[in-house]
Coordinates of C-alpha atoms and ligand atoms in Angstrom, one line a residue:
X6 CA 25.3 2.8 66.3
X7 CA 22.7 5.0 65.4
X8 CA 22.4 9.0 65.3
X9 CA 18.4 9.1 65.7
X10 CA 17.2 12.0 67.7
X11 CA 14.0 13.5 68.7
X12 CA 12.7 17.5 68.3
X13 CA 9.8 18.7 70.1
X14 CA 9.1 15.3 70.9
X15 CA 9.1 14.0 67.4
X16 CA 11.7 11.1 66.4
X17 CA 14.3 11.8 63.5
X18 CA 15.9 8.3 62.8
X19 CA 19.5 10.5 62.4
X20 CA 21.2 13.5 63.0
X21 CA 21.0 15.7 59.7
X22 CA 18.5 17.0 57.8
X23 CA 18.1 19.8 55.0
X24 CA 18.1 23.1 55.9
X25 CA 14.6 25.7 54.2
X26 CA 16.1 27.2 51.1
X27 CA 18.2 24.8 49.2
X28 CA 16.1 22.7 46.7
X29 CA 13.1 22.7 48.2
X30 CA 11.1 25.0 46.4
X31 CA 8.9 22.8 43.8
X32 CA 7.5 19.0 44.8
X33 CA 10.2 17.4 42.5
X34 CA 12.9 18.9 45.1
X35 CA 11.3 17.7 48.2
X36 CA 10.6 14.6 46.9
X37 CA 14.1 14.2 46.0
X38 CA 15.2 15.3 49.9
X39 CA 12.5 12.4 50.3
X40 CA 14.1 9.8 48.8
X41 CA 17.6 11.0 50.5
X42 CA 18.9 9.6 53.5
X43 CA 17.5 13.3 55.0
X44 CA 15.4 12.4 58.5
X45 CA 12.8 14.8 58.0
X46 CA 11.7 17.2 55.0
X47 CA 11.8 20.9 55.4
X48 CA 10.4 23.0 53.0
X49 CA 11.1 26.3 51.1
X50 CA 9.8 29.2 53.3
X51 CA 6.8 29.8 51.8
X52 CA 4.7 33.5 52.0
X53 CA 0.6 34.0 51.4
X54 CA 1.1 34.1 47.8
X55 CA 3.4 32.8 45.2
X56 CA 6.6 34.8 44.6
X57 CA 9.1 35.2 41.9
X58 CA 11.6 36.2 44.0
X59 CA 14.7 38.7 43.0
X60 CA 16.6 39.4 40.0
X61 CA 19.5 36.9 39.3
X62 CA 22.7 36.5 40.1
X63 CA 21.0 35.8 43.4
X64 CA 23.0 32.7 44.5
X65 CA 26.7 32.2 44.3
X66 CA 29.1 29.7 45.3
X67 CA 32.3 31.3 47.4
X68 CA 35.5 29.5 48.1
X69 CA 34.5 28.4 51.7
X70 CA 30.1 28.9 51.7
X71 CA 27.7 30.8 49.5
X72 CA 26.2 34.4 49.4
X73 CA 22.5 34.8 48.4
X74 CA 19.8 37.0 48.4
X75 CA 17.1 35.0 46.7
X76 CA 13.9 37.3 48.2
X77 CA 11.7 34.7 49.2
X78 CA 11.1 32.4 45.8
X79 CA 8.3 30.2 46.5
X80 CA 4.9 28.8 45.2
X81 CA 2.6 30.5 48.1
X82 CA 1.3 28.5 51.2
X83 CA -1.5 26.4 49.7
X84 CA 1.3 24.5 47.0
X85 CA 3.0 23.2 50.4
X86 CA -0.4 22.2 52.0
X87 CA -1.1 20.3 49.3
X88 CA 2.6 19.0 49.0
X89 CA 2.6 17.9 52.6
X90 CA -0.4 15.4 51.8
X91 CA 1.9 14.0 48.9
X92 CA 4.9 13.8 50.6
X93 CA 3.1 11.7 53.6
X94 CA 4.0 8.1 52.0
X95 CA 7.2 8.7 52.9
X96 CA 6.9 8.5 56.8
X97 CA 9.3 11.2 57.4
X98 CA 8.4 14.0 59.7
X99 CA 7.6 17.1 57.5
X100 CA 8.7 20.9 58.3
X101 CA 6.6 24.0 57.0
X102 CA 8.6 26.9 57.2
X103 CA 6.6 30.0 56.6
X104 CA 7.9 33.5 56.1
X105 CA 5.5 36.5 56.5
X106 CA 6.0 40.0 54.3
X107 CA 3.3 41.5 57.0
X108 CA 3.4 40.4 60.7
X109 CA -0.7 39.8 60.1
X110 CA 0.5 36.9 57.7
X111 CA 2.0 34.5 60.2
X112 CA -1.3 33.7 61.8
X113 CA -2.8 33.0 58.7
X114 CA 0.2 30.7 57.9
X115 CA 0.1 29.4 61.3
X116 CA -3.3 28.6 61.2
X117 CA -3.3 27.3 57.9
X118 CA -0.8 24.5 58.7
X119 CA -1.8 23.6 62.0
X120 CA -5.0 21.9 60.0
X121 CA -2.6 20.3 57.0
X122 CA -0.6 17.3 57.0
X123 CA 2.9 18.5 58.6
X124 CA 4.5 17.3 61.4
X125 CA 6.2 20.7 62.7
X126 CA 6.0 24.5 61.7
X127 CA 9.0 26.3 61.8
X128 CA 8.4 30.0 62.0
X129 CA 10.9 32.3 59.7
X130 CA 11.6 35.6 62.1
X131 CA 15.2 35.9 60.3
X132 CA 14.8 36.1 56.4
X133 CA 17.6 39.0 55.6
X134 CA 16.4 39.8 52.1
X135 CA 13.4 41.9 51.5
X136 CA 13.7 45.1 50.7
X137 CA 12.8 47.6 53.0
X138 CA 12.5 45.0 55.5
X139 CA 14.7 44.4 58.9
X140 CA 15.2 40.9 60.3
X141 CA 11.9 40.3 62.6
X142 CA 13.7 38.7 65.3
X143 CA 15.8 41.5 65.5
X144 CA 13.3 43.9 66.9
X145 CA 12.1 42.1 70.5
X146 CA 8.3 43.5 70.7
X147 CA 7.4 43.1 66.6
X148 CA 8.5 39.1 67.5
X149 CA 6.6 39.5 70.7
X150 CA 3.6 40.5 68.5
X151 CA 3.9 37.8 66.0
X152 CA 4.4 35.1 68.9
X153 CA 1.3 35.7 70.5
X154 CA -1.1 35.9 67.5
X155 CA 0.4 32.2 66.9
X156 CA 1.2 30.6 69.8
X157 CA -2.3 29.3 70.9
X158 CA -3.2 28.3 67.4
X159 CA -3.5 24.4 67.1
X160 CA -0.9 21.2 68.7
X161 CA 1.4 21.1 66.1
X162 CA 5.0 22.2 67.7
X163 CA 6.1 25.6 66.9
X164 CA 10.0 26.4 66.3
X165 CA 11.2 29.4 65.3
X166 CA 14.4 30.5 62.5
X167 CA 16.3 32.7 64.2
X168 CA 18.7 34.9 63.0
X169 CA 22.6 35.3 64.6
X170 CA 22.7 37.1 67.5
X171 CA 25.9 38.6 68.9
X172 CA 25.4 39.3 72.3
X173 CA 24.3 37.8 74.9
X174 CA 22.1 40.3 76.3
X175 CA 20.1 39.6 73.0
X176 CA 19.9 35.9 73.1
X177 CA 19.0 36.4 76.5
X178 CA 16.0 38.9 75.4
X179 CA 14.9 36.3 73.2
X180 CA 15.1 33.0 75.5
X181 CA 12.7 34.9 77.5
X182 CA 10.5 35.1 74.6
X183 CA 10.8 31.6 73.7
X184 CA 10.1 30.5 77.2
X185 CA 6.9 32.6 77.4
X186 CA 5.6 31.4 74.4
X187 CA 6.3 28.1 74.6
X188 CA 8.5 27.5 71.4
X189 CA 9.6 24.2 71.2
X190 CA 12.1 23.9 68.6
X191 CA 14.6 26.8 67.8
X192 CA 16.9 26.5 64.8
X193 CA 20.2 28.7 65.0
X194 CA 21.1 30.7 62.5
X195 CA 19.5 31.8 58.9
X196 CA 22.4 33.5 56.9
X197 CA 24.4 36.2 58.1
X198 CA 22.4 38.9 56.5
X199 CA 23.5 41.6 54.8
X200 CA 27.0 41.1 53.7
X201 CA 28.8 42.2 50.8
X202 CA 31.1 40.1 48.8
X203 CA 32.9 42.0 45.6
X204 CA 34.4 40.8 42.0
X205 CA 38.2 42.6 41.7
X206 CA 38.2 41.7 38.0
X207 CA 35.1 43.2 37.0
X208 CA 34.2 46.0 39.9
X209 CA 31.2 45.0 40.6
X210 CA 29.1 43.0 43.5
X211 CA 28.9 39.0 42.8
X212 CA 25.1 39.1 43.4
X213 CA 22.7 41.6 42.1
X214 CA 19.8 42.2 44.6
X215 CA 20.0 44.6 47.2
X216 CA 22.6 46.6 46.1
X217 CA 25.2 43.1 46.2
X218 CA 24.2 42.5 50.1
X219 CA 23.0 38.9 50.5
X220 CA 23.1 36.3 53.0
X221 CA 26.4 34.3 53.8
X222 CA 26.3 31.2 54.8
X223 CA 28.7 28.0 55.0
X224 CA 32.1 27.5 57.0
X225 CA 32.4 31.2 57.2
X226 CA 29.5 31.3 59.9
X227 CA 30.2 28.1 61.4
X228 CA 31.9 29.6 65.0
X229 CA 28.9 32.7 65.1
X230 CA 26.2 29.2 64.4
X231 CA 27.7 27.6 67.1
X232 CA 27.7 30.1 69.5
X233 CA 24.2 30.5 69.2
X234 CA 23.5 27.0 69.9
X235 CA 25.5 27.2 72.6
X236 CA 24.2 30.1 74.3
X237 CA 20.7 28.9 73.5
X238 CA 21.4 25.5 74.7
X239 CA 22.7 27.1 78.3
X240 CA 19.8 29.6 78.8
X241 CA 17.0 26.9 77.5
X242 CA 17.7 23.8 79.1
X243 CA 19.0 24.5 82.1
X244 CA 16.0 21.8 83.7
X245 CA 16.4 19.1 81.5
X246 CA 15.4 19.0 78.1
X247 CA 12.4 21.9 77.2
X248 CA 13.7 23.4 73.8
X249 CA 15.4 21.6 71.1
X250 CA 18.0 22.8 69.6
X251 CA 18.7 23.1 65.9
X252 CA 22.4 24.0 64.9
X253 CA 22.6 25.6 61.0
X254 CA 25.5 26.5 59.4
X255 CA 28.5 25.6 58.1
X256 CA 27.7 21.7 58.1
X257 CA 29.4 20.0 55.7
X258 CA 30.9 16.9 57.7
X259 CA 30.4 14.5 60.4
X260 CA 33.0 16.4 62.4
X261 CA 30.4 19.5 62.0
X262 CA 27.6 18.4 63.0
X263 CA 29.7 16.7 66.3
X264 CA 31.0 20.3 67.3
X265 CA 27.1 20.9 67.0
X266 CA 25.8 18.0 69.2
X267 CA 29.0 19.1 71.6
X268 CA 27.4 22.7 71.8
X269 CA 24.1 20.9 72.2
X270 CA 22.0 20.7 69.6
X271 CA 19.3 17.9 69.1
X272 CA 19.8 17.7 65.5
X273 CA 21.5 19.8 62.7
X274 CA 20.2 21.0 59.4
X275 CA 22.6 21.4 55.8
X276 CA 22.3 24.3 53.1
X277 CA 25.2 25.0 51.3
X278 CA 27.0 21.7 51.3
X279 CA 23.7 20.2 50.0
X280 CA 23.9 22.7 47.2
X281 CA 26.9 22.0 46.7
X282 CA 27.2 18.0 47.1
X283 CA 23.2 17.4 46.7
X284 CA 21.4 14.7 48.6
X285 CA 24.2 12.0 49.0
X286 CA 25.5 14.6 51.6
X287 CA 22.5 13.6 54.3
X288 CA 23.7 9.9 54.5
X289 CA 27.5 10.8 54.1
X290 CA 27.2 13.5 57.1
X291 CA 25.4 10.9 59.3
X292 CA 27.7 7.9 58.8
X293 CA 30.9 10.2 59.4
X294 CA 29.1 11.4 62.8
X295 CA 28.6 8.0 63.5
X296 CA 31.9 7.0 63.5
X297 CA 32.9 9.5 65.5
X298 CA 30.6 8.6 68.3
X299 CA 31.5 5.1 67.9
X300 CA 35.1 6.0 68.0
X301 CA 34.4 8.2 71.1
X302 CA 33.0 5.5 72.8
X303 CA 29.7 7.5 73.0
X304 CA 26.7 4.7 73.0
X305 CA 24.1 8.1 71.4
X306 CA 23.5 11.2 70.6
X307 CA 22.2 11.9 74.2
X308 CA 25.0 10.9 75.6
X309 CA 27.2 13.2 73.8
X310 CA 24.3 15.9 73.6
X311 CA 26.1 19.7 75.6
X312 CA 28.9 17.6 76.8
X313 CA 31.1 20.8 75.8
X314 CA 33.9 21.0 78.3
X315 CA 35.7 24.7 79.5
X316 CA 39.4 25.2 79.6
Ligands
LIG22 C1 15.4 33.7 51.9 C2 16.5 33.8 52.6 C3 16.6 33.4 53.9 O1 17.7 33.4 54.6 C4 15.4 33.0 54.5 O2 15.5 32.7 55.8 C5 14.3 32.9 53.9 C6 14.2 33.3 52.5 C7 15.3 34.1 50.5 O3 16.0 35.1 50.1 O4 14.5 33.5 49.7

């Protein structure tokens, strides 16, 4: 029994991969995703030029996930060009992620990695922590206008990190940008931006940026992650397979990434259990989803793939 699984066309040999943004920043990270039992190699989202990022505490571990409001710490496109040629050897499909601090910037990025070694570009339109900045994919026609600057640029498949949406009418909004534009991978959700998490003992924020409002992520946004794949999965495929799905958040076991394969994603991605764990989590994930599918009687992940049933 295998998990292997295919986005926008290209073959993962299993299920879980690592999510942008957990130790994969600097060439010694991503070669250490590369020598995991990870599928494919994401990378930090990276912006035009190298970035420090924001004051620390910016990252801290809660009870049942992680807050974090990091602002974008990354080594500037041309580190992650040249990384992608390195990181070839290990025949495993490689994801830019780029992040743009000016809508302008995403065609350069686009264009940029459309002519470098990569396999697929996932397009950031949800990062929750720049000051003075909303969540792109939040605000329909800026998304629009950032989609069709990029969309004709190159054959390299697009995908695009969305943010959570909480109504329908909004995901719906969006499909019909993703259809348009011919997106072919969507991954669903970045953090739940903008939340607040407080210290009793000592009064203050646990994080410093922004005030203490950072991204949360793990099992507390497992059921809003899920619902996006879900929705997605209904309004994108409803003729066979055109979108792949991406489920992120809260992924921490087998059983995890099988609600997300039941929702309907093609393949799931792991951030704070990877923090948390580090690599051994990619193979451990996999082999516990495989288990279930073998005790389930399921023969794939295709077979199980949206099989969600209604009361
Ligand atoms: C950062 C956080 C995100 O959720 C994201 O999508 C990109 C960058 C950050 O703060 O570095």
């Amino acid at each position: 029994m295998s998990s292997g699984t295919k986005i926008a066309g290209i073959s993962l040999n299993s299920y879980t991969f690592n999510a942008s943004g957990v130790n994969d920043s600097t060439f010694e990270e991503l070669e250490i995703i590369a020598n995991s039992a990870s599928p494919a190699i994401i990378m930090k989202s990276c912006t035009l030029e190298p970035k420090k990022g924001n004051n620390e505490p910016r990252y801290i571990r809660l009870p049942f996930g992680s807050i974090q409001c990091m602002g974008l710490p990354n080594l500037g496109y041309r580190e992650y060009i040249k990384f992608a040629s390195r990181l070839k050897k290990y025949k495993k499909p490689i994801i830019a992620s780029v992040a743009g601090l000016h809508f302008s910037d995403y065609q350069t990025l686009v264009e940029a990695f459309q002519k470098s070694d990569i396999d697929l570009i996932e397009v950031n339109l949800s990062c929750p922590n720049i000051e003075g900045k909303s969540q792109i994919a939040y605000d329909i026609g800026l998304a629009e206008d950032i989609l069709a600057r990029i969309w004709k640029i190159g054959k390299k498949p697009i995908g695009l990190k969305l943010p959570p949406y909480y109504d329908s009418a909004h995901q719906e909004d969006m499909a019909e940008l993703i259809r348009r534009f011919n997106v072919s991978f969507i991954t669903c959700i970045n953090s739940v931006g903008n939340t607040l998490v407080i210290d009793t003992e000592t009064e203050t924020t646990v994080i410093k940026p922004k005030k203490g409002l950072g991204g949360l992520c793990g099992d507390y946004i497992k059921p809003i992650a899920l619902a996006n794949a879900r929705n997605f999965y209904e309004l994108l495929n409803k003729e066979g397979d055109k979108v792949s799905i991406i489920g992120c958040g809260g992924i921490k076991s087998g059983s995890d990434a099988f609600e997300f394969l039941l929702a309907g994603a093609d393949a799931v991605q792991v951030g704070t259990a990877f923090e948390k764990e580090g690599p051994s989590c990619f193979k451990r994930i996999n082999k516990e989803l495989e288990s279930i599918l073998e005790r389930k009687g399921y023969k794939n992940i295709q077979e199980a793939k949206g099989r969600l049933k209604y009361l």
